[in-house]
Tab-separated table of C-alpha atoms in Angstrom:
chain	number	residue	atom	x	y	z
A	173	MET	CA	0.085	0.346	0.399
A	174	GLN	CA	3.305	2.411	0.652
A	175	ASN	CA	4.598	1.969	-2.544
A	176	GLN	CA	1.474	2.637	-4.247
A	177	THR	CA	0.778	5.919	-2.474
A	178	ALA	CA	4.154	6.744	-3.132
A	179	GLN	CA	4.295	6.540	-6.877
A	180	PRO	CA	1.406	9.514	-6.885
A	181	ASN	CA	3.536	11.941	-4.549
A	182	GLN	CA	6.205	11.822	-6.003
A	183	VAL	CA	4.374	12.690	-9.512
A	184	SER	CA	3.164	15.329	-7.681
A	185	ASP	CA	6.167	16.830	-6.018
A	186	GLU	CA	7.541	16.866	-9.946
A	187	CYS	CA	4.735	18.556	-10.914
A	188	ARG	CA	4.819	21.568	-7.896
A	189	ILE	CA	8.992	21.621	-8.969
A	190	VAL	CA	8.268	22.314	-12.373
A	191	SER	CA	5.610	24.788	-12.006
A	192	GLY	CA	7.643	26.792	-9.755
A	193	GLN	CA	10.824	26.850	-12.390
A	194	LEU	CA	8.573	27.516	-15.296
A	195	ALA	CA	7.329	30.775	-12.593
A	196	GLU	CA	10.937	31.884	-11.997
A	197	TRP	CA	10.568	32.174	-15.976
A	198	GLY	CA	7.776	34.431	-16.121
A	199	ILE	CA	5.754	31.299	-17.198
A	200	GLU	CA	2.530	30.692	-15.586
A	201	PHE	CA	1.627	26.902	-16.528
A	202	SER	CA	-0.324	25.587	-13.366
A	203	GLN	CA	0.835	22.318	-11.487
A	204	ASP	CA	-2.756	20.853	-12.481
A	205	ARG	CA	-1.428	21.612	-16.584
A	206	VAL	CA	1.748	19.910	-15.915
A	207	LEU	CA	0.470	17.193	-14.594
A	208	GLN	CA	-1.553	16.535	-17.371
A	209	LEU	CA	1.486	15.924	-19.913
A	210	SER	CA	2.924	12.918	-20.654
A	211	ILE	CA	6.235	11.893	-18.857
A	212	GLU	CA	8.207	12.114	-22.323
A	213	GLN	CA	6.670	15.431	-22.085
A	214	ARG	CA	7.629	16.337	-18.611
A	215	ASN	CA	10.954	15.070	-19.221
A	216	VAL	CA	11.506	17.241	-22.152
A	217	LEU	CA	10.577	20.061	-20.300
A	218	GLN	CA	13.024	19.531	-17.547
A	219	ASN	CA	15.565	18.998	-20.070
A	220	TRP	CA	14.967	22.404	-21.441
A	221	ILE	CA	14.726	24.146	-17.853
A	222	ASN	CA	18.251	22.784	-16.954
A	223	ALA	CA	19.933	24.223	-20.635
A	224	GLY	CA	18.064	27.424	-19.821
A	225	VAL	CA	19.325	27.513	-16.396
A	226	ASP	CA	22.663	26.887	-17.442
A	227	ALA	CA	22.282	29.310	-20.936
A	228	ASP	CA	21.990	31.828	-18.101
A	229	GLU	CA	25.381	30.807	-16.138
A	230	SER	CA	27.044	30.858	-18.764
A	231	TYR	CA	25.930	34.195	-20.936
A	232	GLN	CA	24.255	31.333	-24.023
A	233	GLU	CA	22.483	34.036	-25.913
A	234	LEU	CA	20.948	30.668	-28.160
A	235	PHE	CA	19.927	27.455	-26.544
A	236	GLU	CA	16.612	25.233	-27.777
A	237	SER	CA	13.221	26.982	-28.018
A	238	LEU	CA	10.433	26.502	-26.033
A	239	PRO	CA	8.778	22.683	-26.688
A	240	GLU	CA	6.418	23.168	-29.857
A	241	PHE	CA	3.580	21.276	-27.042
A	242	MET	CA	4.775	24.446	-25.126
A	243	GLU	CA	4.941	27.078	-27.383
A	244	ASN	CA	1.545	27.137	-29.007
A	245	GLU	CA	-0.418	26.830	-26.579
A	246	LEU	CA	1.680	30.089	-24.391
A	247	LEU	CA	1.855	31.600	-27.666
A	248	GLU	CA	-1.991	32.061	-27.273
A	249	MET	CA	-2.472	32.814	-23.896
A	250	SER	CA	0.251	35.634	-24.493
A	251	GLY	CA	-1.793	37.210	-27.962
A	252	LYS	CA	-0.293	37.797	-31.480
A	253	LEU	CA	3.804	38.028	-32.222
A	254	SER	CA	5.655	41.299	-31.076
A	255	SER	CA	6.577	43.540	-34.351
A	256	GLU	CA	8.977	45.948	-32.666
A	257	PRO	CA	11.652	46.234	-34.499
A	258	GLN	CA	14.740	44.947	-34.124
A	259	GLU	CA	16.606	47.891	-33.262
A	260	LEU	CA	14.420	48.651	-30.505
A	261	ILE	CA	14.624	45.064	-29.113
A	262	ILE	CA	18.631	45.718	-29.140
A	263	GLU	CA	18.381	48.642	-26.605
A	264	GLN	CA	15.790	46.696	-24.781
A	265	ALA	CA	18.361	44.199	-24.254
A	266	ILE	CA	20.647	46.895	-23.241
A	267	ASN	CA	18.950	48.371	-21.000
A	268	ALA	CA	18.039	45.731	-19.196
A	269	TYR	CA	21.954	45.134	-18.453
A	270	GLU	CA	22.426	47.625	-17.754
A	271	ALA	CA	19.796	47.641	-15.300
A	272	GLU	CA	21.228	44.306	-13.817
A	273	ALA	CA	18.373	42.675	-14.896
A	274	SER	CA	18.416	38.928	-14.751
A	275	VAL	CA	18.353	37.437	-18.746
A	276	THR	CA	14.919	35.413	-17.693
A	277	SER	CA	13.468	38.957	-17.414
A	278	ASN	CA	13.080	38.758	-21.205
A	279	PRO	CA	9.871	40.561	-22.644
A	280	TYR	CA	9.762	38.232	-25.552
A	281	LEU	CA	9.704	34.883	-24.228
A	282	PHE	CA	6.866	33.972	-26.143
A	283	ASP	CA	7.872	35.127	-29.138
A	284	THR	CA	10.707	32.214	-30.306
A	285	ASN	CA	12.604	35.208	-33.113
A	286	ASN	CA	12.101	38.057	-30.922
A	287	TRP	CA	13.055	36.128	-27.582
A	288	HIS	CA	16.961	34.810	-29.560
A	289	LEU	CA	17.311	38.324	-30.611
A	290	TRP	CA	16.923	39.584	-26.986
A	291	ARG	CA	19.624	37.666	-25.625
A	292	LYS	CA	21.712	37.496	-28.389
A	293	ALA	CA	21.585	41.566	-27.842
A	294	TYR	CA	22.117	41.109	-23.898
A	295	CYS	CA	25.055	38.567	-23.855
A	296	HIS	CA	26.658	39.942	-26.687
A	297	TRP	CA	27.183	42.925	-24.825
A	298	HIS	CA	27.817	41.813	-21.425
A	299	ARG	CA	31.096	39.862	-23.311
A	300	GLY	CA	31.498	43.355	-24.964
A	301	GLU	CA	30.731	42.110	-28.290
A	302	THR	CA	29.820	43.710	-31.522
A	303	LEU	CA	25.871	44.769	-32.214
A	304	ASN	CA	25.964	44.609	-35.465
A	305	PHE	CA	23.214	41.670	-36.638
A	306	SER	CA	21.514	43.471	-39.797
A	307	GLU	CA	23.519	40.932	-42.252
A	308	GLU	CA	23.177	38.142	-39.725
A	309	PRO	CA	19.335	35.485	-40.740
A	310	LYS	CA	16.594	35.716	-38.177
A	311	PHE	CA	16.635	33.836	-34.814
A	312	GLY	CA	14.827	30.693	-35.484
A	313	SER	CA	15.050	27.474	-34.423
A	314	PRO	CA	18.430	26.420	-34.918
A	315	THR	CA	19.553	23.174	-37.155
A	316	ILE	CA	21.713	20.340	-35.903
A	317	GLU	CA	24.751	22.221	-37.314
A	318	ASP	CA	23.574	25.084	-35.155
A	319	GLN	CA	23.689	23.125	-32.854
A	320	GLN	CA	27.459	21.944	-32.928
A	321	SER	CA	28.198	25.302	-33.488
A	322	VAL	CA	26.853	27.048	-30.573
A	323	MET	CA	28.140	23.735	-28.414
A	324	ASP	CA	31.475	24.205	-29.660
A	325	LEU	CA	31.622	28.279	-29.046
A	326	SER	CA	29.421	27.594	-25.413
A	327	GLN	CA	33.096	25.205	-25.136
A	328	GLN	CA	35.420	28.496	-26.009
A	329	LEU	CA	33.585	30.923	-24.157
A	330	VAL	CA	33.866	28.140	-21.056
A	331	GLN	CA	37.484	27.992	-21.815
A	332	LEU	CA	37.190	32.446	-22.436
A	333	SER	CA	35.869	33.015	-18.935
A	334	PRO	CA	38.677	33.076	-17.046
A	335	GLN	CA	39.988	35.586	-19.112
A	336	LEU	CA	36.913	37.622	-19.357
A	337	ILE	CA	35.716	37.242	-16.088
A	338	GLN	CA	39.615	39.674	-15.403
A	339	THR	CA	38.925	41.307	-18.149
A	340	ASP	CA	36.030	42.901	-16.324
A	341	GLN	CA	37.165	43.333	-13.031
A	342	SER	CA	40.370	45.485	-14.494
A	343	LEU	CA	37.408	47.676	-16.566
A	344	LYS	CA	35.607	48.450	-13.289
A	345	LYS	CA	38.656	49.324	-11.165
A	346	LEU	CA	39.459	51.590	-14.686
A	347	ARG	CA	36.362	53.119	-14.875
A	348	SER	CA	36.322	53.707	-11.235
A	349	GLN	CA	39.833	54.878	-10.966
A	350	LEU	CA	38.634	57.588	-13.948
A	351	LYS	CA	35.746	58.670	-11.784
A	352	LYS	CA	37.924	59.454	-9.002
A	353	THR	CA	40.764	61.367	-11.747
A	354	LYS	CA	37.764	63.412	-12.878
A	355	ARG	CA	36.810	64.421	-9.328
A	356	GLN	CA	40.044	65.532	-8.370
A	357	ARG	CA	40.109	67.284	-11.359
A	358	LYS	CA	36.809	68.980	-10.974
A	359	ALA	CA	38.679	69.963	-6.820
A	360	ILE	CA	41.707	71.303	-8.725
A	361	ARG	CA	39.992	73.180	-10.886
A	362	LYS	CA	37.880	75.106	-8.468
A	363	GLN	CA	40.552	75.634	-5.812
A	364	GLN	CA	42.096	76.689	-8.922
A	365	SER	CA	39.676	79.549	-9.226
A	366	GLU	CA	39.316	80.408	-5.512
A	367	LEU	CA	43.067	80.901	-5.625
A	368	LEU	CA	42.719	83.772	-9.038
A	369	TYR	CA	39.657	85.217	-7.189
A	370	LYS	CA	41.923	86.058	-3.903
A	371	LEU	CA	44.324	86.259	-6.433
A	372	CYS	CA	42.314	89.421	-8.317
A	373	ASP	CA	41.182	90.737	-4.735
A	374	SER	CA	44.867	91.557	-3.360
A	375	ILE	CA	45.896	93.265	-7.102
A	376	SER	CA	43.075	96.247	-6.677
A	377	PHE	CA	45.426	97.837	-4.518
A	378	GLU	CA	42.518	98.394	-2.431
A	379	LYS	CA	41.038	97.695	0.648
A	380	GLU	CA	38.061	96.550	1.444
A	381	THR	CA	36.643	97.628	4.272
A	382	PRO	CA	32.139	96.018	5.789
A	383	LEU	CA	30.323	99.529	4.043
A	384	LYS	CA	28.522	100.183	7.558
A	385	ASN	CA	32.026	101.863	9.000
A	386	GLU	CA	32.179	103.844	5.434
A	387	LYS	CA	29.798	106.384	7.467
A	388	GLU	CA	32.017	108.111	8.914
A	389	GLU	CA	34.654	108.646	5.638
A	390	THR	CA	33.985	110.761	2.809
A	391	LYS	CA	36.663	109.493	0.145
A	392	GLN	CA	38.564	106.221	0.498
A	393	PRO	CA	42.020	107.095	0.407
A	394	PRO	CA	43.871	106.647	-2.792
A	395	CYS	CA	45.989	103.921	-4.251
A	396	THR	CA	49.688	104.187	-4.826
A	397	THR	CA	51.774	102.489	-7.333
A	398	THR	CA	55.292	102.869	-8.146
A	399	MET	CA	54.228	105.633	-10.801
A	400	GLY	CA	53.187	107.389	-7.665
A	401	SER	CA	49.599	108.143	-9.191
A	402	GLN	CA	45.924	106.335	-7.993
A	403	THR	CA	44.728	103.508	-9.804
A	404	GLN	CA	41.294	103.158	-10.457
A	405	ILE	CA	39.658	99.180	-10.923
A	406	ILE	CA	36.926	99.322	-13.119
A	407	ARG	CA	34.651	96.004	-13.493
A	408	ILE	CA	32.576	95.142	-16.277
A	409	PRO	CA	29.492	93.559	-15.814
A	410	VAL	CA	29.242	90.350	-17.951
A	411	THR	CA	27.393	86.830	-17.247
A	412	GLY	CA	28.250	83.927	-16.025
A	413	PRO	CA	29.514	82.683	-12.902
A	414	ASP	CA	30.351	84.434	-10.033
A	415	THR	CA	34.005	83.660	-10.640
A	416	ASN	CA	33.708	85.529	-14.202
A	417	ARG	CA	35.758	88.842	-13.780
A	418	VAL	CA	36.946	91.429	-16.303
A	419	GLU	CA	38.469	94.441	-15.364
A	420	VAL	CA	39.751	97.783	-16.362
A	421	HIS	CA	42.978	99.233	-14.713
A	422	LEU	CA	43.106	102.703	-15.000
A	423	LEU	CA	46.332	104.885	-14.479
A	424	GLN	CA	47.316	108.466	-13.767
A	425	ASP	CA	50.866	109.269	-14.297
A	426	ARG	CA	53.152	113.056	-12.612
A	427	THR	CA	52.616	114.413	-15.898
A	428	GLY	CA	49.011	114.064	-15.403
A	429	HIS	CA	48.273	111.261	-18.614
A	430	TRP	CA	46.437	108.275	-18.223
A	431	ARG	CA	47.676	104.504	-19.047
A	432	ALA	CA	45.010	101.234	-18.643
A	433	GLY	CA	45.496	98.485	-18.166
A	434	HIS	CA	43.384	95.011	-18.124
A	435	LEU	CA	42.821	91.441	-16.350
A	436	TRP	CA	40.529	89.311	-16.469
A	437	SER	CA	39.380	85.320	-15.924
A	438	VAL	CA	36.534	84.359	-17.517
A	439	ASP	CA	34.474	80.007	-17.750
A	440	ALA	CA	35.715	79.332	-21.136
A	441	ASP	CA	33.898	76.503	-21.378
A	442	ALA	CA	31.565	75.226	-18.584
A	443	ARG	CA	31.213	71.779	-19.780
A	444	THR	CA	35.484	70.520	-19.611
A	445	GLY	CA	35.646	73.515	-16.654
A	446	GLN	CA	38.840	75.569	-19.096
A	447	LEU	CA	39.204	78.786	-18.085
A	448	SER	CA	40.359	82.039	-20.257
A	449	ARG	CA	42.327	84.009	-18.027
A	450	GLY	CA	44.678	87.106	-19.469
A	451	SER	CA	45.831	90.521	-18.129
A	452	ARG	CA	48.235	93.537	-18.278
A	453	GLN	CA	50.134	95.696	-15.785
A	454	PRO	CA	49.023	99.596	-16.855
A	455	ASP	CA	52.591	101.231	-16.361
A	456	LEU	CA	53.856	98.175	-18.433
A	457	SER	CA	51.887	100.676	-21.388
A	458	GLN	CA	53.629	102.719	-23.383
A	459	ILE	CA	50.059	104.432	-24.358
A	460	THR	CA	48.920	107.535	-23.285
A	461	PHE	CA	45.494	108.787	-23.146
A	462	PRO	CA	44.174	112.700	-21.925
A	463	THR	CA	41.719	111.782	-19.981
A	464	GLU	CA	40.669	108.595	-18.181
A	465	THR	CA	37.657	108.595	-20.233
A	466	GLU	CA	40.478	108.141	-23.537
A	467	ALA	CA	42.423	105.417	-21.738
A	468	LEU	CA	38.924	103.181	-20.871
A	469	MET	CA	37.423	103.365	-23.832
A	470	ASN	CA	40.623	101.928	-25.813
A	471	GLU	CA	41.836	99.459	-23.523
A	472	LEU	CA	37.712	98.042	-24.059
A	473	LEU	CA	38.249	98.648	-27.589
A	474	ASP	CA	41.393	95.808	-27.038
A	475	LEU	CA	39.303	93.899	-24.731
A	476	SER	CA	36.205	93.008	-27.863
A	477	ARG	CA	38.976	92.559	-30.429
A	478	GLY	CA	38.975	88.392	-29.886
A	479	ILE	CA	42.126	88.374	-26.901
A	480	ILE	CA	39.298	86.515	-24.424
A	481	GLY	CA	38.318	84.252	-26.878
A	482	VAL	CA	34.399	84.247	-25.480
A	483	ALA	CA	32.311	85.601	-27.555
A	484	GLU	CA	29.520	86.188	-25.546
A	485	ILE	CA	31.848	88.069	-23.185
A	486	GLU	CA	34.001	90.349	-25.450
A	487	SER	CA	29.877	90.603	-26.852
A	488	GLN	CA	29.342	91.943	-23.456
A	489	ILE	CA	31.792	94.592	-23.701
A	490	ILE	CA	30.633	96.169	-27.030
A	491	ASP	CA	27.837	96.478	-25.246
A	492	TYR	CA	29.051	98.659	-22.462
A	493	LEU	CA	31.325	100.987	-25.057
A	494	ASN	CA	28.010	101.693	-26.706
A	495	LEU	CA	26.643	102.621	-23.203
A	496	LEU	CA	30.061	104.279	-22.411
A	497	GLU	CA	29.361	106.465	-25.585
A	498	GLU	CA	25.251	106.606	-25.263
A	499	TYR	CA	26.168	108.664	-21.817
A	500	PRO	CA	28.861	110.909	-21.799
A	501	GLY	CA	30.354	112.078	-18.771
A	502	GLN	CA	27.016	110.451	-17.273
A	503	ILE	CA	29.079	107.069	-16.267
A	504	ALA	CA	30.345	107.517	-13.024
A	505	VAL	CA	32.490	104.228	-11.042
A	506	CYS	CA	31.114	103.707	-6.963
A	507	GLY	CA	34.186	103.907	-4.840
A	508	PHE	CA	32.955	100.923	-3.370
A	509	CYS	CA	32.027	97.707	-5.194
A	510	HIS	CA	33.547	99.666	-8.791
A	511	ARG	CA	31.170	99.135	-11.092
A	512	HIS	CA	30.110	101.469	-12.898
A	513	TYR	CA	26.153	103.646	-12.871
A	514	ILE	CA	23.979	106.178	-14.637
A	515	ASN	CA	24.924	109.676	-12.727
A	516	GLU	CA	22.263	111.934	-13.158
A	517	GLU	CA	23.335	115.035	-10.661
A	518	ILE	CA	26.276	117.779	-11.323
A	519	ASP	CA	27.923	116.645	-8.612
A	520	PRO	CA	28.425	112.055	-8.075
A	521	PRO	CA	28.433	110.829	-5.072
A	522	HIS	CA	30.539	107.992	-5.374
A	523	ALA	CA	28.487	105.740	-5.166
A	524	CYS	CA	26.155	103.561	-6.269
A	525	PRO	CA	22.126	104.142	-5.366
A	526	GLU	CA	23.422	100.367	-3.912
A	527	CYS	CA	25.363	101.258	-1.653
A	528	SER	CA	24.420	104.543	-1.232
A	529	ALA	CA	21.563	102.629	0.229
A	530	GLU	CA	23.266	100.942	2.188
A	531	LEU	CA	25.284	103.436	3.450
A	532	ALA	CA	22.306	104.894	4.886
A	533	ASP	CA	21.092	102.127	6.533
C-alpha cells in the first residue's frame, strides 16, 4: 500500500517543482497543467529548463526554443507576436543589462525569434562583442549544424571565461580610477578659481571694508603705485558664474596722462571647466591718453577684439562700450563696489544707488 501511494506523491512533487521553475521564468503553467503532460513531455520540459539555467550562467545567447507543445499554447495565452523593430529590441536588451536585470526577464519569452534576438544582444553586450546583426539571419529554431556550432562556441566561452572575468574586473577598476581622477580634476579647478578670485582682490590695490564702517569716511584713500599716482579698478559687468571677472585698470602718472591695463578670468567652457585668463599692468603700457575716458574706451576696444576668446563676453564688452558712448560724462564708478552706474546728478556721490542705500542704513 505504501508503494502504491508513493508514486502519485512523487509525480505531484515533480509537477510542483516544474511549475515553480517555470514561474521563475515568468511562465504561468499551473501544476495541474503540468500534470496533464505525458512523462516524455515533462522530461523534455525539465531538460529545457536545465538548459536555460546553464545558458544564463554562461551568458549563452542561443539554446533550443520552447518545446512545441508549450510554445503553441503559450502563444495563444500571450496574444499576437511582437512587431517591434530589431533596433528597439536590441536597445531594450542593453537597457536591461545596464539595469542589472536578469536574462530570464526577457519580455519576448513567448516569441521565439525576438526572444533569441533580445537574448543575443544582452549576452553580446555583456561580453563587449559587436551588436551589428543587420547582415545576420533572423533567429529561429537552430539546425543540427547550428547546435553543434553553438556547442563549440559555448566550449570556447567556458575556456575564455576566466580571462573575461579578469578583463571585466580590470575595466571596473579603470572606471573607478577615471571617476576618481575626474573628481580630483574638478576639485583642483575649483581651488584654482578660488585662488584666482583672491588674487584679483589682492591686486586691486584697495582694501575692502564693510559698508557700515564707511559712514565716517567721505572718500577712500587713493592707491599708489610705482608711478606715484592713483590706480582705479573698473569692473565690467559680464554674465556667467560668480568667478567671471573682467576689469580695466586705469593709472594717472605724474604728468597727468592716463595709462590703461586689464585683467580677465572667465569660464571659457562650462562643460570642461576650462578658463580664459590674461592681464596687463597699466604701468607697463607705452600708450598714454589725455583723459581717463579715452584710456578706458581704448582698453575696452582691445578686450573686445578676440583676446579673451569667449564671444559672449566680448559681445557684452561691446555693449558696455556703446553704453559709455550713449551716456558721455554720466557714467560714474562706485567707490565701494567698483561697478559703473548712470549718474544724473551734477555732484557725483561716489556711490551707486545700492551702496548709497547700504550706507544710509
